Every structure is written in structure tokens, then in C-alpha cells.
RNA sequence: GCGAGAGUGGCGGAACUGGCAUACGCGCUGGACUUAGGAUCCAGUGAGGAAACUCGUGGGGGUUCAAAUCCCCCCUCUCGCACCA
């Protein structure tokens, strides 16, 4: 009967003891390592996909501890938000209670994985002692002119009955519930993130250790675009139409103007052009198209002639002004100069136009005008049909044309961004109240900092009202207040904040989580941030990371923190898939880790999860492959269990002189050195490659079994051999401990150690023994392997060449051929080139 | 369409600087022990071939003594963005 690792008996014991281990003394900063996991939304059901995130973080924290770092690994809860409210409405339970229950369940879950944090620093964003400071940040932003209220067309989800940020609308539908979103005009709060657009873009270069794809996504999201604003004078009106273009070099090809249907001038233009009646229909149609159709790939370019004309400022050409569905009011100026010859969209529009619009080619790829275009030519070339600029390279012409128009006051260089200001107000209950007061006399004024927090009332009918107002509007005791400025009767703002505001600064709070006098301790935060390693999912590549960067830059500008980027290193782990889809409750393909931990133990689940593939890549879950990890755990356990006597005290130093070991023992000694090198390299140098580190540890284990079974000296219990085995076991446990902590702690203790294995340092390899004394030299003839020869390390090149040429098999292959060249790669191969 | 990543045995994957392709694990085949095996251990396991050998990292070309790795062209998949003027 084989001995089995009794994980059920020992797991909880260690999980309780490790609390102490993870408690961080933040006054020690010299060797600090801030290891941060993205704090979760407490949805209550963690599956193995979430597990991967936390297991990676936990293993990393433990490796860093054993690397000698003072590790800060805190955890908290991003606990405001819609799901709590929805669940509460459905189950008739208060969102706070629902949230707290889930937090308790998830905390238990973390422990069961052996995933430990410094819980003395736990933060919960829905508690007043936390959101007080979220409100404080809001007030600071307001005072700095970076929070403002504006009537805006906002995305309205009819099912969630709330406003959504642009980021929460995907393909015209609500990201959360899938309902079709439409536009609604409401007064909303915004943060002026656009003011930071340039810095958010430029400083991406300060983050070389972020995944390239995250930086690209942020860059695209900010969408900086340099161009020129050109004025087209409207015929018979004292008005100009400002067009934003990045291709002013094509202006001589501009043969129409297209403006957005919701442009403020559109109605007036239709009136002037005498087409108001039919135009109205068109406007209505575009409005209906807007949110839904616009998102679809097959969006057609509908247009309507206003009856008005404008003058092309370059050549005075009279061009018709169209309303066009493909022009977006939100980008640029909402007016586009139509250059069908050199813009594919304009080209397609002209094809559909009921009246003729000229297609004038002004750039020629080869310097000669080509006869007719089947699609727009968007490349570079020489300018033609461009009067004084003919013959110029178009890129050079661009500067000249801009200068000429600018002289006449008809153009100016501008920069546009796709990034929009951050809409942060929500008409929902479960969020941090916006700390503003509406006073008839004083206007909209912030609550005094000393009066924060504005407490979210408990007894509220939090069912959404659907009238564009938050449920808080029904709570008289909440709404009615005194104006902080004049003291007169006033009303509180009843909106709550987007939860991304809560999560944009939580990593600062962990350093002083119970401080009731300020949001964070500047000196501690300056010592501990930027975060050394941030670990989380790719789904937060844009929003959370962008908002956190913005808030930190703001706090930096306020002189409250000394750094201006929050996260120095970012690691985004891959998602776990099952049956070809990413694991999610809605897909019904989630795997509950609890039964697996019950059956195989936490360490097996950890090993399998880390062994499944490179942590940054998506992986397919398979219960069956769990067996391999389970076998490995038990193989390590039996290594101890079958040699208890030999391994007593094996946590200490063994006196091994590798110089006097025979070849058999040297082989094991070398295997240990190689494993140390590989595991530490895989984790630290190569970026958390737990999968290959585990392979290396499996190989060492296999090597140890070979030694036990085959080494005669070991079978005799010869002290020279057992000492070597003890040393191998010690190193195996030290390297495996961060990955399979329960197993290694338990064996460590049973071997007689009174202190935790995590107080020990990771071993260092004896670099002189990473390679063996002899190696197999591969001999090729014309690049094909023809023989293998055992060779001594450090054999000179000439000698290797001689050895290879003297080999019988090789001589046979060379035969009558003429040797042209012999390539010798020492320690590896010889290639003989024969003709 | 643009951007990023990927394509290697039956499967997950390894191969770090161009130098032994398929480490490690799963699965499978055979064997040992056994009343039994969903335990454990041993052996085997890219394809073809009796063998010598030949072929083999999505496809095609190239560079090189040598290519999974570098270059060019193409195909497929995943993710992100998508009328951004």
C-alpha cells in the first residue's frame, strides 16, 4: 500500500499559520516588494479561472519572500456596483448584506487554495471609511477644475435603467445585460481625463515592463491624431464650416462637404437650402440608425444634400454641403471635407450620392495621372491638379499647403484625441454618493472635506426608477441638506460614482488602511510605490489601468505623491477556457475548485493550474490532467515518507565536497544545481514561467528516484550517499515550496525544523557544476546527424574535429567525398561539409 | 480593414543567443506486483520502413555548414479596435 500525502489533515493548520508570514512590516522599505493582485468584485463564486490569477500571485509572493524581499501582498474588495444591486432586487436582500456574505465566502476560498494575504490591510470600497476618501478625491478633482457637470447625450441602458460609460457599451449593446443601448440627454458628472491625454500617451514609454499589447490598446484608446482644421466658407452666409483633416495635402481634391446629422448647424443649413421638410426625415432616420447600426460592420453611408454650398479655401471651388450618416459629431469638428479620390469612405459615399460629385485625383503614385479610380488612392505620391503645389511630394506639400492657408487665417494645426472625458455619474443606489450640493443661491458646491463621508443611506428602495434619477432622490433625509457655503436650504446630488473611481486609488490605501485622518500616508506610499508587480486580467487593460494612471498623475500634480505612474511592472495572465469558451457563469462552463481541492488537495490544484501552460497565455482546462499533478505531489511525499530516518534534520547544511564524488553521485549533485538554476531563472529572469519550473522539479524528482533505486552506496546507507540525498531533498523542497506550500511545509516540519520553510532563502546553484565532465558530441555530415561521440569537457576545437573525422561511421559517410569545411561548436556539435 | 499574438506528436506544451525537434506531463501499448486496480513500479510511444535509412515544427520560397527560430509571400485561428476624417 503506497503512502499518500495526508493533505486533508494538514492544510488548515498551515493556512492559519501563514497569516503571520504574510503580515508586512511596512516600515522596512529597503528590500520592499509590493506584489499586488487586482482586487476582485465580490460576486461570490470563484472558479478555477480566477484561481489561476491568485495562485500565480501567491506563488510569486512566496518566491519573493524566499528571495529575501519584504513582501507586501494585500487584498481587498471592489464592492460597489451593479451586480450587488441586481442580486439584491432578485433575492430581496440588501446589497450590503449580499456583498458581505460573498466577501466571507471568497475569503474562505482563498485560504482553501493556500492563497494568503496580509488581511490586516483589507480594504472594502463600499465601507464609509473607504468611500469617504473616494469622495475626497472627487472634491479635490472638482476644486482643481477636473470634475464638471454637463448636459450630455449619454448611453442609456433601458434594462439596467442607468447611464453607461462608452467603455461599457460594446456593439451597441450593454456590456452587462446585452440590451440595446440608446442615447438620452441628462446632466452628468465627468472627469477631465482628456486634459491628461498627452501625458497618458507619452508616459506609456515609461512602462517598458508592461505587455506590449496593453500599451498598444491604451495608445489606440487615447487615439492621438495630428491634423489641420480648415475653414470652408458657406456661400451666402457669414459662417464657416471647420473641417478636421489629417490629409490637407488632398484639399484640391475636396469636392463636397459632409457634416454630422447632429451638428448644431444642420437644421439651419437645411432651412437655408430650402430642404427642411425632407431633411427632417433624414435626420430622424440617422438618429434611429445611430446607436445600433453604426456599430455594425455593414454600416451604409447615407447622405442628404442640404441645398447649401461652401467654398474650398484652396481653390475657391464651389462644393455641395451634405448631411452624412458616416460623419461622427463626437470626433474632430463633426465636419469632413470630402475627397473621394483619396479617402475610401468619401469614395463610397460619392458612389451612393444621387447627384454627381467630381472625383478629382490630386495625388499620383507615379507622377502621371491615371485614368479613373476603382477605389480611393490613400498612399503617397506627387501632387497633381494642385496649382502651385503640383509636382511636390505630397508629405512635403502638406506643410506648404497648411502654411499658405494659415497665412490667410483659413487653417491651423490641431491635435485630436479619441479619448473622451470620463463619465463618472451613475443613477444607481449601490455606489459612493457624489459629494456635491445644489444650492439655489451658490450653485453646485462641494461638501466640505471635514464633513465627508456623505453616507449612503441604508433604508432605501433601491429599485431603479427609470426616470434618469438615482433611488437616492426618494430619500428626503438624504436629499435635503444645508448649503456648505451659505448655509441655506439645498439639495444633495443624488448620483453615485462609477466603480472605476473606487478602484483607481485602492492600492494607495493598503499602506494605511485604518487611517481616519487622510486617504493615504504620503511618505509610506512614496516609499512603497510604484507597485513592483501588478497581476491581473487582460480585461482591465484599458479602463482600470488608464483611470488609475490618470488619478495617480492628478495626485502627483497636487503634490500628494512623488511618483506619476502607479504600476511599474504589469503581468496579465491568460484566461482559462473550457469547451472552447472562456470560463463564465453565463456560458455554464465554470469549474468549481472546491470539490477538486477536497479530492486532490490544494497543492495538486495549484501545481496543475500553474503547469497548464505559460501563465500569460489562455489555457484549456482539463480535469483529467489533474492526475499528473496529484502523482507528482505523492511522489515527492513518498520521497520523504519512505526515508523518514535518513531525512531527519535534512533542513540543515550538508557537508558535500563535489570534488570527491564518484560519477554516479556527481550526477545527482549536478541535477540539483541545474534544477536550482532553471527554477530560479524561469521565475525571475524569464517572467513567471511556472510551467517549465515545475517540469524542472519533476525531472529532479525523477533523478532522485533513479538514485535511490540504482545507487549501491545509498542502498547500504553509506553516509556520503545519504548526505547527498538529504541535500537534494532540501533543495527540492525549497524550490517547490512557493508552488506547493502545504506539502513542503509539512515535510519540512516532519524533518524536524521548528521554523517555517518560507523563512529560508532560495538555494543558489554551484555554477561550476552546471555542466557534466563529459558530454555527447553530435557529429553531422552536411547538416545531418551521423554519429555521436562521448567527449570530455574543455576538449579543444582541433581535437574535437579530429575525433569526429576519426569516427568509423563518419568515415563511412564521407567516403570518397572531399571535405570542404569542418564547423566545430564546442560542447555541442561538429558539422563536416563534404562535396 | 488596422493592430497584437499564435500555428510543433493523439492532447497540454518544451526547445533561452540559429546548433541533438518533441523536455515535462496527460493519454495510449506491453509488462511486474496483486484477490483486485481508477494505487505503485518498469519498458515503449512523431510518421514511413524488415533494416540501412528517409521524411517531419500551418503552406511555398530564400539566407546559412546548420532554420521551429532569421528574411519574403501566402493560409488559418484567437484577442483588441473598427466609418476617428
XYZ file of C-alpha atoms in Angstrom, chain A residues 446-753:
308
model
C -18.710 70.555 -2.920
C -19.330 69.153 0.539
C -16.631 70.375 2.947
C -13.786 67.908 3.287
C -14.296 67.677 7.061
C -17.942 66.728 6.511
C -17.099 63.667 4.461
C -18.180 60.993 4.050
C -21.588 61.628 2.577
C -23.075 58.428 3.922
C -25.044 56.227 1.589
C -28.394 55.753 3.382
C -29.290 52.186 4.278
C -33.072 52.235 4.112
C -33.774 52.969 0.507
C -35.994 51.485 -2.090
C -33.108 50.800 -4.410
C -35.138 49.543 -7.344
C -34.202 51.745 -10.306
C -36.827 54.330 -11.110
C -36.160 54.653 -14.802
C -36.695 58.417 -14.817
C -32.982 59.158 -15.036
C -32.678 59.727 -11.306
C -30.990 57.642 -8.679
C -33.082 55.852 -5.992
C -31.406 58.245 -3.570
C -33.659 61.002 -4.911
C -36.543 59.424 -2.994
C -34.822 59.692 0.379
C -35.862 63.043 1.776
C -33.466 62.853 4.713
C -30.631 62.392 2.289
C -31.556 64.955 -0.315
C -32.390 67.843 1.999
C -29.306 69.497 3.391
C -27.714 72.838 4.119
C -25.503 74.584 1.594
C -21.867 74.283 2.665
C -21.264 77.851 1.514
C -24.281 79.939 2.570
C -25.931 77.545 4.994
C -29.277 77.939 3.257
C -31.541 75.061 2.251
C -30.041 72.981 -0.532
C -30.191 69.542 -2.111
C -27.595 66.843 -2.357
C -26.581 65.404 -5.678
C -28.258 62.013 -5.812
C -25.989 60.262 -8.294
C -23.330 57.796 -7.267
C -19.884 57.260 -8.741
C -18.760 54.750 -11.311
C -16.995 51.901 -9.500
C -13.904 52.528 -11.598
C -13.402 55.602 -9.420
C -13.287 53.379 -6.317
C -10.698 51.109 -7.885
C -8.492 53.858 -9.277
C -6.718 54.504 -5.960
C -7.182 51.444 -3.664
C -3.529 50.436 -3.990
C -2.619 53.614 -2.069
C -4.957 52.794 0.797
C -3.329 49.441 1.621
C -0.359 51.236 3.181
C -2.506 52.857 5.877
C -5.886 51.138 5.685
C -7.218 52.290 9.061
C -6.028 55.896 8.974
C -9.113 58.046 9.577
C -7.306 61.336 9.051
C -6.300 61.101 5.404
C -6.788 58.879 2.324
C -3.211 57.618 2.369
C 0.079 58.205 4.085
C 2.207 60.081 1.577
C 5.560 59.077 2.998
C 4.663 55.366 3.153
C 3.106 55.472 -0.274
C 6.133 57.229 -1.717
C 8.355 54.543 -0.244
C 6.267 51.615 -1.475
C 5.041 52.708 -4.861
C 5.123 52.328 -7.791
C 3.827 48.798 -7.319
C 6.632 46.345 -8.090
C 4.384 43.771 -9.638
C 0.754 44.137 -10.594
C -1.038 40.946 -11.627
C -4.467 40.783 -13.174
C -6.648 40.001 -16.131
C -6.345 41.428 -19.607
C -9.957 42.616 -19.391
C -8.700 45.597 -17.404
C -6.101 46.540 -19.997
C -7.809 49.787 -20.871
C -10.236 51.142 -18.328
C -8.976 50.333 -14.868
C -5.346 50.820 -15.787
C -5.990 54.075 -17.639
C -8.111 55.523 -14.826
C -5.594 54.528 -12.160
C -2.821 56.153 -14.144
C -4.921 59.291 -14.501
C -5.775 59.552 -10.800
C -2.161 58.967 -9.778
C -0.986 61.660 -12.180
C -3.541 64.005 -10.699
C -2.405 63.215 -7.138
C 1.143 63.753 -8.320
C 0.227 67.184 -9.670
C -1.445 68.000 -6.369
C 1.856 67.252 -4.654
C 0.398 64.322 -2.742
C 2.549 61.566 -4.213
C 6.040 61.699 -5.669
C 5.518 59.184 -8.488
C 3.360 59.647 -11.567
C 2.827 56.060 -12.686
C 1.247 53.568 -10.267
C 2.393 50.209 -11.649
C 5.986 49.612 -12.670
C 5.511 46.026 -13.844
C 2.307 44.558 -15.115
C 1.574 40.924 -15.704
C -1.658 39.940 -17.404
C -2.414 36.275 -17.060
C -4.310 34.323 -19.670
C -7.859 33.179 -19.257
C -8.952 29.633 -18.614
C -11.165 28.171 -21.281
C -13.335 25.111 -21.202
C -15.155 23.588 -24.148
C -13.678 26.297 -26.335
C -15.116 29.265 -24.447
C -13.761 31.367 -21.659
C -14.985 30.233 -18.316
C -18.010 32.158 -17.157
C -21.195 31.606 -15.272
C -23.311 32.655 -18.242
C -21.632 30.084 -20.500
C -22.273 27.423 -17.895
C -18.777 26.024 -18.197
C -17.330 27.015 -14.857
C -15.334 24.547 -12.785
C -15.752 24.831 -9.050
C -12.377 24.384 -7.377
C -13.753 23.215 -4.034
C -14.528 19.596 -4.970
C -11.137 19.377 -6.654
C -9.354 20.631 -3.545
C -11.395 18.176 -1.473
C -10.369 15.308 -3.693
C -6.761 16.106 -4.591
C -5.646 18.753 -2.122
C -4.741 22.395 -2.604
C -1.185 21.729 -3.741
C -2.286 19.454 -6.562
C -4.735 22.086 -7.778
C -2.023 24.739 -7.534
C 0.512 22.643 -9.421
C -1.940 21.700 -12.121
C -3.082 25.309 -12.507
C 0.495 26.547 -12.889
C 1.570 23.609 -15.058
C -1.263 24.021 -17.567
C 0.786 26.338 -19.800
C 2.612 29.675 -19.906
C 0.747 31.886 -17.436
C 0.329 34.792 -19.841
C -1.480 32.624 -22.373
C -5.015 31.330 -22.399
C -5.314 27.681 -21.464
C -7.856 24.906 -21.773
C -8.949 23.326 -18.516
C -8.982 19.572 -18.187
C -9.903 17.736 -15.018
C -8.216 14.615 -16.252
C -4.722 16.098 -16.437
C -5.040 16.836 -12.722
C -3.928 13.249 -12.102
C -0.400 14.065 -13.208
C -0.031 16.805 -10.631
C -1.509 14.546 -7.990
C 1.009 11.816 -8.811
C 3.844 14.298 -8.586
C 2.750 15.524 -5.154
C 2.637 11.948 -3.900
C 5.975 11.108 -5.469
C 7.544 13.950 -3.515
C 5.705 12.860 -0.399
C 6.930 9.276 -0.709
C 10.449 10.502 -1.218
C 10.108 11.705 2.354
C 7.789 9.035 3.740
C 9.973 6.125 2.597
C 13.133 7.685 4.008
C 11.997 9.347 7.202
C 15.015 8.269 9.221
C 17.501 9.346 6.603
C 15.827 12.737 6.215
C 15.712 13.692 9.893
C 17.391 17.096 10.186
C 17.780 17.392 6.409
C 16.784 21.059 6.517
C 20.338 21.944 7.604
C 23.566 22.216 5.654
C 25.104 19.001 4.359
C 28.854 18.762 4.035
C 29.305 17.768 0.431
C 32.552 18.113 -1.423
C 31.623 17.714 -5.070
C 35.309 17.318 -5.917
C 35.461 13.861 -4.413
C 32.118 12.466 -5.606
C 32.128 9.499 -7.951
C 30.371 9.890 -11.299
C 27.141 8.332 -10.062
C 26.758 10.723 -7.156
C 28.041 13.658 -9.106
C 25.149 13.103 -11.483
C 22.603 13.753 -8.732
C 24.601 16.659 -7.366
C 24.683 18.219 -10.807
C 20.979 17.606 -11.324
C 20.325 19.611 -8.160
C 22.471 22.517 -9.335
C 20.825 22.536 -12.748
C 17.360 22.493 -11.177
C 18.184 25.432 -8.908
C 19.398 27.372 -11.912
C 16.397 26.502 -14.050
C 13.706 27.155 -11.456
C 15.048 30.499 -10.258
C 15.722 31.543 -13.847
C 12.239 30.549 -15.014
C 10.579 32.542 -12.252
C 12.709 35.660 -12.007
C 14.630 36.099 -15.255
C 12.123 34.706 -17.703
C 8.954 36.074 -16.159
C 6.964 33.654 -14.019
C 7.349 30.593 -16.229
C 5.923 28.312 -13.566
C 5.130 25.611 -16.105
C 8.771 24.997 -17.017
C 9.910 25.449 -13.412
C 7.575 22.611 -12.432
C 8.955 20.441 -15.257
C 12.432 21.006 -13.889
C 11.308 19.966 -10.409
C 9.659 16.841 -11.837
C 12.896 15.986 -13.561
C 14.845 16.363 -10.336
C 12.350 14.121 -8.585
C 12.787 11.504 -11.303
C 16.541 11.781 -10.883
C 16.250 11.251 -7.136
C 14.189 8.093 -7.659
C 16.816 6.793 -10.041
C 19.462 7.457 -7.407
C 17.509 5.623 -4.708
C 16.893 2.630 -6.928
C 20.279 2.352 -8.543
C 22.937 3.694 -6.208
C 24.538 0.864 -4.265
C 26.133 3.192 -1.737
C 22.726 4.684 -0.974
C 21.204 1.238 -0.534
C 23.977 0.496 2.013
C 23.095 3.800 3.726
C 26.617 4.989 3.103
C 26.732 8.464 4.739
C 28.310 10.016 1.642
C 25.303 8.928 -0.407
C 22.568 9.695 2.140
C 24.013 13.135 2.730
C 23.741 13.798 -0.976
C 20.136 12.624 -0.949
C 19.360 14.853 2.051
C 20.826 17.810 0.222
C 18.778 17.047 -2.894
C 15.596 16.747 -0.835
C 16.228 20.023 0.958
C 16.733 21.867 -2.309
C 13.727 20.231 -3.924
C 11.535 21.369 -1.030
C 12.891 24.914 -1.014
C 12.271 25.325 -4.733
C 8.865 23.676 -4.667
C 7.583 25.391 -1.500
C 6.158 28.532 -3.163
C 4.253 26.334 -5.608
C 3.146 23.538 -3.262
C 3.412 25.189 0.132
C 1.414 22.741 2.293
C 3.365 19.733 1.113
C 6.747 21.334 1.594
C 5.980 22.955 4.947
C 4.687 19.653 6.278
C 7.713 17.642 5.191
C 9.995 20.427 6.404
C 8.388 20.269 9.822
C 8.436 16.500 9.951
C 12.129 16.514 9.116
C 12.495 18.337 12.387
C 12.632 22.010 11.533
